[in-house]
Amino acid sequence: MQRSIHPSFRSVLADNEIVRVAGANHALGGLLAEEAGFQAVWSSSLEVSASRALPDASILSMTEYLEAAANIQKALRIPVVADCDTGYGGNLNVAHMIHEFEAAGITAVCMEDKLFPKMNSFVSGGQTLLPTKEFADKIRIAKAAQATREMFVIGRTEALISGLDVQAALERARAYADAGADAVLVHSKVRTRDQVLGFLDGWDFRVPVVIVPTTYPDWHIDEIKQAGVSVVIYANQGLRATVSALRATYRSVYETGDSTAVENSIASVQDIFALQRLESWQKLDV
């Protein structure tokens, strides 16, 4: 049966010294993240786009991303953090986004300071940022639009992604915090943690810091916590694992002519039934 009772992201952050978040694009992925022990799930725009075999480039609509996030949240007892790209347009779009995601039971959203339409941060080439004041205005509008105190708005700066220095990232993050952001996300695509450590060294921790260690994966959670980070998002490892597993499984079945070779390494049908909570549903049909 569906599980709609879950704590807000704000309360989860208050109850944990550091919150670990796993990326997902559907409810089953979210359930597996919850099963593994993660405290929240990131409804990743990269993963949701990839699940439709489309680029992460503002091609899907807000409604399509909202549906994905809401479907994940309905299945979980942990909160979903929705990756809302640039807020799906201008200031009015941001207000509408907050209304719709909050009404769907999502208690945390993240917006980034790139121009709409955005392109995924790891794509080669330049990234164009919105002027700092204009994005700070988006943060103010998002906070003014929320209906409850529980809604948590993360302001994400792509300054380092766009080639600016740590000081520029700090200046943007301070402006977003001053505009009302509940946390700031600093994103980097270099292959070391150096830029993020530089940011943390200059940050006054007026609000919590969120990181996404995709390109610097060797940073252990204990060291991350010691550095002062409050939230770590493993944004796309699940998607990448799924692609590798499906590719290997399908190739094996096709090339060998049967599925014997993979049966011991894939989930059983009974495992799928358990994840579907089939027994609970069957009890209703009496």
C-alpha positions as a Markdown table, in Angstrom:
| # | Residue | x | y | z |
|---|---|---|---|---|
| 1 | Met | 0.0 | 0.0 | 0.0 |
| 2 | Gln | 1.1 | 3.6 | -0.6 |
| 3 | Arg | 2.8 | 5.4 | 2.3 |
| 4 | Ser | 2.0 | 9.0 | 2.5 |
| 5 | Ile | 3.1 | 9.9 | 6.0 |
| 6 | His | 6.7 | 11.2 | 6.0 |
| 7 | Pro | 8.7 | 13.8 | 7.9 |
| 8 | Ser | 9.5 | 17.1 | 6.3 |
| 9 | Phe | 13.0 | 17.6 | 5.0 |
| 10 | Arg | 13.4 | 20.5 | 7.5 |
| 11 | Ser | 12.8 | 18.1 | 10.4 |
| 12 | Val | 15.1 | 15.4 | 9.0 |
| 13 | Leu | 17.9 | 18.0 | 8.7 |
| 14 | Ala | 17.2 | 19.1 | 12.3 |
| 15 | Asp | 17.4 | 15.5 | 13.5 |
| 16 | Asn | 20.7 | 14.5 | 11.7 |
| 17 | Glu | 24.2 | 15.9 | 11.9 |
| 18 | Ile | 24.5 | 15.2 | 8.2 |
| 19 | Val | 21.8 | 14.1 | 5.7 |
| 20 | Arg | 22.6 | 11.7 | 2.9 |
| 21 | Val | 20.4 | 11.9 | -0.1 |
| 22 | Ala | 20.2 | 9.5 | -3.1 |
| 23 | Gly | 19.1 | 10.4 | -6.6 |
| 24 | Ala | 16.1 | 8.6 | -8.1 |
| 25 | Asn | 13.7 | 9.0 | -11.0 |
| 26 | His | 10.8 | 6.8 | -9.9 |
| 27 | Ala | 9.2 | 5.4 | -6.8 |
| 28 | Leu | 11.0 | 2.0 | -6.9 |
| 29 | Gly | 14.4 | 3.7 | -7.0 |
| 30 | Gly | 13.3 | 5.8 | -4.1 |
| 31 | Leu | 12.2 | 2.8 | -2.1 |
| 32 | Leu | 15.6 | 1.1 | -2.6 |
| 33 | Ala | 17.3 | 4.3 | -1.4 |
| 34 | Glu | 15.2 | 4.3 | 1.7 |
| 35 | Glu | 15.9 | 0.6 | 2.2 |
| 36 | Ala | 19.6 | 1.3 | 2.0 |
| 37 | Gly | 19.3 | 3.9 | 4.8 |
| 38 | Phe | 19.3 | 7.2 | 3.0 |
| 39 | Gln | 17.5 | 10.0 | 4.9 |
| 40 | Ala | 16.0 | 11.6 | 1.8 |
| 41 | Val | 15.7 | 11.1 | -2.0 |
| 42 | Trp | 16.7 | 13.6 | -4.7 |
| 43 | Ser | 14.2 | 13.7 | -7.5 |
| 44 | Ser | 16.9 | 14.3 | -10.1 |
| 45 | Ser | 16.2 | 16.2 | -13.3 |
| 46 | Leu | 19.1 | 14.4 | -14.9 |
| 47 | Glu | 17.6 | 11.0 | -14.0 |
| 48 | Val | 14.0 | 12.0 | -14.8 |
| 49 | Ser | 15.1 | 13.3 | -18.2 |
| 50 | Ala | 17.3 | 10.2 | -18.9 |
| 51 | Ser | 14.4 | 7.9 | -18.0 |
| 52 | Arg | 12.6 | 9.4 | -21.0 |
| 53 | Ala | 15.8 | 9.2 | -23.1 |
| 54 | Leu | 16.0 | 13.0 | -23.2 |
| 55 | Pro | 18.8 | 15.4 | -22.3 |
| 56 | Asp | 18.7 | 17.3 | -19.1 |
| 57 | Ala | 18.1 | 20.6 | -20.8 |
| 58 | Ser | 14.8 | 22.0 | -19.7 |
| 59 | Ile | 13.0 | 19.9 | -22.3 |
| 60 | Leu | 10.5 | 18.3 | -20.0 |
| 61 | Ser | 7.8 | 20.5 | -18.4 |
| 62 | Met | 7.4 | 21.4 | -14.8 |
| 63 | Thr | 4.3 | 19.2 | -14.7 |
| 64 | Glu | 6.4 | 16.2 | -15.8 |
| 65 | Tyr | 9.1 | 16.7 | -13.2 |
| 66 | Leu | 6.4 | 17.3 | -10.6 |
| 67 | Glu | 4.6 | 14.1 | -11.4 |
| 68 | Ala | 7.9 | 12.2 | -11.0 |
| 69 | Ala | 8.7 | 13.8 | -7.7 |
| 70 | Ala | 5.2 | 13.3 | -6.4 |
| 71 | Asn | 5.1 | 9.6 | -7.4 |
| 72 | Ile | 8.4 | 9.0 | -5.5 |
| 73 | Gln | 7.1 | 10.9 | -2.4 |
| 74 | Lys | 3.9 | 8.9 | -2.2 |
| 75 | Ala | 5.8 | 5.7 | -1.9 |
| 76 | Leu | 8.2 | 6.7 | 0.8 |
| 77 | Arg | 8.6 | 7.4 | 4.6 |
| 78 | Ile | 11.5 | 9.8 | 3.9 |
| 79 | Pro | 11.2 | 13.2 | 2.2 |
| 80 | Val | 11.9 | 14.0 | -1.4 |
| 81 | Val | 14.1 | 16.9 | -2.4 |
| 82 | Ala | 12.9 | 18.1 | -5.9 |
| 83 | Asp | 15.5 | 19.2 | -8.3 |
| 84 | Cys | 13.6 | 22.1 | -9.9 |
| 85 | Asp | 16.4 | 23.4 | -12.2 |
| 86 | Thr | 16.0 | 27.2 | -12.7 |
| 87 | Gly | 12.4 | 27.2 | -11.3 |
| 88 | Tyr | 11.0 | 26.5 | -14.8 |
| 89 | Gly | 11.2 | 30.1 | -16.0 |
| 90 | Gly | 10.8 | 33.5 | -14.6 |
| 91 | Asn | 9.6 | 34.8 | -11.2 |
| 92 | Leu | 5.9 | 33.9 | -11.8 |
| 93 | Asn | 6.9 | 30.4 | -12.8 |
| 94 | Val | 8.9 | 30.1 | -9.5 |
| 95 | Ala | 5.8 | 31.1 | -7.4 |
| 96 | His | 3.7 | 28.6 | -9.4 |
| 97 | Met | 6.3 | 25.9 | -8.9 |
| 98 | Ile | 6.3 | 26.4 | -5.1 |
| 99 | His | 2.5 | 26.2 | -5.0 |
| 100 | Glu | 2.4 | 23.0 | -7.0 |
| 101 | Phe | 5.2 | 21.1 | -5.4 |
| 102 | Glu | 4.1 | 22.0 | -1.9 |
| 103 | Ala | 0.5 | 21.0 | -2.7 |
| 104 | Ala | 1.9 | 17.6 | -3.9 |
| 105 | Gly | 3.5 | 17.0 | -0.5 |
| 106 | Ile | 7.1 | 17.9 | -1.5 |
| 107 | Thr | 8.8 | 19.7 | 1.4 |
| 108 | Ala | 12.1 | 20.7 | -0.2 |
| 109 | Val | 13.0 | 22.1 | -3.6 |
| 110 | Cys | 16.3 | 23.2 | -5.1 |
| 111 | Met | 16.8 | 26.0 | -7.7 |
| 112 | Glu | 20.0 | 26.8 | -9.6 |
| 113 | Asp | 21.2 | 30.2 | -10.8 |
| 114 | Lys | 21.6 | 29.4 | -14.5 |
| 115 | Leu | 19.5 | 30.9 | -17.2 |
| 116 | Phe | 16.4 | 29.1 | -18.5 |
| 117 | Pro | 16.5 | 26.9 | -20.4 |
| 118 | Lys | 19.4 | 25.2 | -18.6 |
| 119 | Met | 21.9 | 22.6 | -19.6 |
| 120 | Asn | 23.2 | 19.9 | -17.4 |
| 121 | Ser | 26.2 | 21.0 | -15.3 |
| 122 | Phe | 28.6 | 18.3 | -16.6 |
| 123 | Val | 28.1 | 19.0 | -20.3 |
| 124 | Ser | 31.2 | 20.5 | -21.9 |
| 125 | Gly | 31.0 | 24.2 | -22.8 |
| 126 | Gly | 30.0 | 27.3 | -21.0 |
| 127 | Gln | 27.2 | 27.8 | -18.6 |
| 128 | Thr | 25.4 | 31.2 | -18.5 |
| 129 | Leu | 24.4 | 32.4 | -15.0 |
| 130 | Leu | 21.5 | 34.7 | -14.1 |
| 131 | Pro | 22.7 | 37.9 | -12.4 |
| 132 | Thr | 23.0 | 37.5 | -8.7 |
| 133 | Lys | 20.2 | 39.9 | -7.8 |
| 134 | Glu | 17.8 | 38.3 | -10.2 |
| 135 | Phe | 18.3 | 34.9 | -8.8 |
| 136 | Ala | 18.1 | 36.3 | -5.2 |
| 137 | Asp | 14.7 | 37.7 | -6.2 |
| 138 | Lys | 13.7 | 34.2 | -7.3 |
| 139 | Ile | 14.6 | 33.0 | -3.8 |
| 140 | Arg | 12.6 | 35.7 | -2.2 |
| 141 | Ile | 9.6 | 34.9 | -4.4 |
| 142 | Ala | 9.9 | 31.2 | -3.6 |
| 143 | Lys | 9.9 | 31.9 | 0.1 |
| 144 | Ala | 7.0 | 34.3 | -0.1 |
| 145 | Ala | 4.9 | 31.9 | -2.1 |
| 146 | Gln | 5.2 | 28.9 | 0.3 |
| 147 | Ala | 2.1 | 28.1 | 2.3 |
| 148 | Thr | 3.7 | 26.4 | 5.3 |
| 149 | Arg | 6.8 | 26.9 | 7.3 |
| 150 | Glu | 8.0 | 23.4 | 6.4 |
| 151 | Met | 8.9 | 24.2 | 2.8 |
| 152 | Phe | 12.7 | 24.2 | 2.4 |
| 153 | Val | 14.2 | 26.1 | -0.4 |
| 154 | Ile | 17.8 | 25.4 | -1.5 |
| 155 | Gly | 19.6 | 28.0 | -3.5 |
| 156 | Arg | 22.2 | 26.4 | -5.8 |
| 157 | Thr | 25.1 | 28.3 | -7.3 |
| 158 | Glu | 26.7 | 27.2 | -10.5 |
| 159 | Ala | 29.5 | 29.7 | -10.2 |
| 160 | Leu | 32.2 | 27.1 | -10.1 |
| 161 | Ile | 30.6 | 25.2 | -12.9 |
| 162 | Ser | 30.6 | 28.3 | -15.1 |
| 163 | Gly | 34.3 | 28.9 | -14.5 |
| 164 | Leu | 34.1 | 31.6 | -11.8 |
| 165 | Asp | 36.3 | 31.4 | -8.7 |
| 166 | Val | 35.5 | 30.5 | -5.1 |
| 167 | Gln | 35.0 | 34.1 | -4.1 |
| 168 | Ala | 32.3 | 34.6 | -6.7 |
| 169 | Ala | 30.6 | 31.4 | -5.5 |
| 170 | Leu | 30.7 | 32.7 | -1.9 |
| 171 | Glu | 29.3 | 36.1 | -2.9 |
| 172 | Arg | 26.4 | 34.5 | -4.7 |
| 173 | Ala | 25.7 | 32.0 | -1.9 |
| 174 | Arg | 25.7 | 34.9 | 0.7 |
| 175 | Ala | 23.2 | 36.8 | -1.4 |
| 176 | Tyr | 21.0 | 33.8 | -1.7 |
| 177 | Ala | 21.1 | 33.1 | 2.0 |
| 178 | Asp | 20.3 | 36.8 | 2.7 |
| 179 | Ala | 17.3 | 36.5 | 0.3 |
| 180 | Gly | 15.9 | 33.7 | 2.4 |
| 181 | Ala | 17.4 | 30.5 | 1.1 |
| 182 | Asp | 17.2 | 27.8 | 3.8 |
| 183 | Ala | 20.4 | 26.2 | 2.5 |
| 184 | Val | 22.9 | 26.8 | -0.3 |
| 185 | Leu | 24.2 | 24.2 | -2.7 |
| 186 | Val | 27.7 | 24.7 | -4.0 |
| 187 | His | 28.4 | 22.7 | -7.2 |
| 188 | Ser | 31.8 | 21.8 | -8.7 |
| 189 | Lys | 32.9 | 19.6 | -11.6 |
| 190 | Val | 36.6 | 19.5 | -10.9 |
| 191 | Arg | 38.0 | 16.1 | -9.9 |
| 192 | Thr | 39.1 | 17.1 | -6.5 |
| 193 | Arg | 37.3 | 18.5 | -3.4 |
| 194 | Asp | 39.6 | 21.6 | -3.4 |
| 195 | Gln | 37.0 | 24.1 | -4.7 |
| 196 | Val | 34.4 | 23.0 | -2.3 |
| 197 | Leu | 36.9 | 23.0 | 0.6 |
| 198 | Gly | 37.8 | 26.6 | -0.4 |
| 199 | Phe | 34.2 | 27.5 | -0.3 |
| 200 | Leu | 33.7 | 26.0 | 3.1 |
| 201 | Asp | 36.7 | 27.8 | 4.4 |
| 202 | Gly | 35.2 | 31.1 | 3.4 |
| 203 | Trp | 31.6 | 30.3 | 4.4 |
| 204 | Asp | 30.1 | 31.7 | 7.7 |
| 205 | Phe | 27.5 | 28.9 | 7.9 |
| 206 | Arg | 24.6 | 31.4 | 8.2 |
| 207 | Val | 22.6 | 28.5 | 6.5 |
| 208 | Pro | 23.6 | 24.9 | 5.9 |
| 209 | Val | 25.7 | 23.8 | 2.9 |
| 210 | Val | 24.7 | 21.1 | 0.4 |
| 211 | Ile | 27.2 | 19.3 | -1.9 |
| 212 | Val | 27.0 | 16.9 | -4.8 |
| 213 | Pro | 30.3 | 14.9 | -4.9 |
| 214 | Thr | 29.8 | 13.4 | -8.4 |
| 215 | Thr | 33.3 | 14.3 | -9.8 |
| 216 | Tyr | 35.1 | 13.9 | -6.4 |
| 217 | Pro | 33.7 | 10.6 | -5.2 |
| 218 | Asp | 36.5 | 9.6 | -2.9 |
| 219 | Trp | 35.5 | 12.1 | -0.2 |
| 220 | His | 34.3 | 10.0 | 2.8 |
| 221 | Ile | 31.2 | 10.9 | 4.6 |
| 222 | Asp | 33.0 | 11.3 | 7.9 |
| 223 | Glu | 35.4 | 13.8 | 6.3 |
| 224 | Ile | 32.6 | 15.6 | 4.7 |
| 225 | Lys | 30.8 | 16.0 | 8.0 |
| 226 | Gln | 34.0 | 17.2 | 9.7 |
| 227 | Ala | 34.3 | 19.9 | 7.0 |
| 228 | Gly | 30.9 | 21.3 | 8.0 |
| 229 | Val | 28.7 | 20.1 | 5.2 |
| 230 | Ser | 25.1 | 19.4 | 6.2 |
| 231 | Val | 23.7 | 17.6 | 3.2 |
| 232 | Val | 25.3 | 15.3 | 0.6 |
| 233 | Ile | 23.5 | 14.3 | -2.6 |
| 234 | Tyr | 24.6 | 11.2 | -4.5 |
| 235 | Ala | 22.7 | 12.5 | -7.5 |
| 236 | Asn | 23.1 | 10.0 | -10.3 |
| 237 | Gln | 24.9 | 6.9 | -9.1 |
| 238 | Gly | 21.6 | 4.9 | -9.1 |
| 239 | Leu | 20.9 | 5.9 | -12.7 |
| 240 | Arg | 24.4 | 4.9 | -13.8 |
| 241 | Ala | 24.2 | 1.6 | -11.9 |
| 242 | Thr | 20.9 | 0.8 | -13.6 |
| 243 | Val | 22.3 | 1.5 | -17.1 |
| 244 | Ser | 25.3 | -0.8 | -16.4 |
| 245 | Ala | 23.1 | -3.6 | -14.9 |
| 246 | Leu | 20.5 | -3.5 | -17.6 |
| 247 | Arg | 23.0 | -3.4 | -20.4 |
| 248 | Ala | 24.9 | -6.4 | -19.0 |
| 249 | Thr | 21.7 | -8.4 | -18.3 |
| 250 | Tyr | 20.1 | -7.8 | -21.6 |
| 251 | Arg | 23.3 | -8.6 | -23.5 |
| 252 | Ser | 23.8 | -11.8 | -21.6 |
| 253 | Val | 20.2 | -13.0 | -22.2 |
| 254 | Tyr | 20.4 | -12.2 | -25.9 |
| 255 | Glu | 23.8 | -13.6 | -26.5 |
| 256 | Thr | 23.5 | -16.8 | -24.5 |
| 257 | Gly | 19.9 | -17.5 | -25.7 |
| 258 | Asp | 18.5 | -17.9 | -22.2 |
| 259 | Ser | 18.6 | -16.2 | -18.8 |
| 260 | Thr | 20.3 | -18.9 | -16.8 |
| 261 | Ala | 23.6 | -17.0 | -16.4 |
| 262 | Val | 22.0 | -14.0 | -14.8 |
| 263 | Glu | 19.3 | -15.6 | -12.6 |
| 264 | Asn | 21.6 | -15.7 | -9.5 |
| 265 | Ser | 22.6 | -12.0 | -9.8 |
| 266 | Ile | 19.2 | -10.4 | -10.4 |
| 267 | Ala | 16.3 | -9.9 | -7.9 |
| 268 | Ser | 13.7 | -12.6 | -7.6 |
| 269 | Val | 10.1 | -12.1 | -8.5 |
| 270 | Gln | 9.3 | -12.5 | -4.8 |
| 271 | Asp | 11.6 | -9.6 | -4.1 |
| 272 | Ile | 9.7 | -7.5 | -6.6 |
| 273 | Phe | 6.4 | -8.6 | -4.9 |
| 274 | Ala | 7.7 | -7.4 | -1.6 |
| 275 | Leu | 8.8 | -4.0 | -2.9 |
| 276 | Gln | 5.3 | -3.7 | -4.4 |
| 277 | Arg | 3.8 | -4.5 | -1.0 |
| 278 | Leu | 1.6 | -7.1 | -2.8 |
| 279 | Glu | 0.6 | -8.9 | 0.3 |
| 280 | Ser | -0.8 | -5.7 | 1.9 |
| 281 | Trp | -2.8 | -5.0 | -1.2 |
| 282 | Gln | -4.1 | -8.6 | -1.4 |
| 283 | Lys | -5.5 | -8.2 | 2.1 |
| 284 | Leu | -7.8 | -5.5 | 0.9 |
| 285 | Asp | -9.4 | -7.7 | -1.7 |
| 286 | Val | -11.4 | -10.0 | 0.7 |
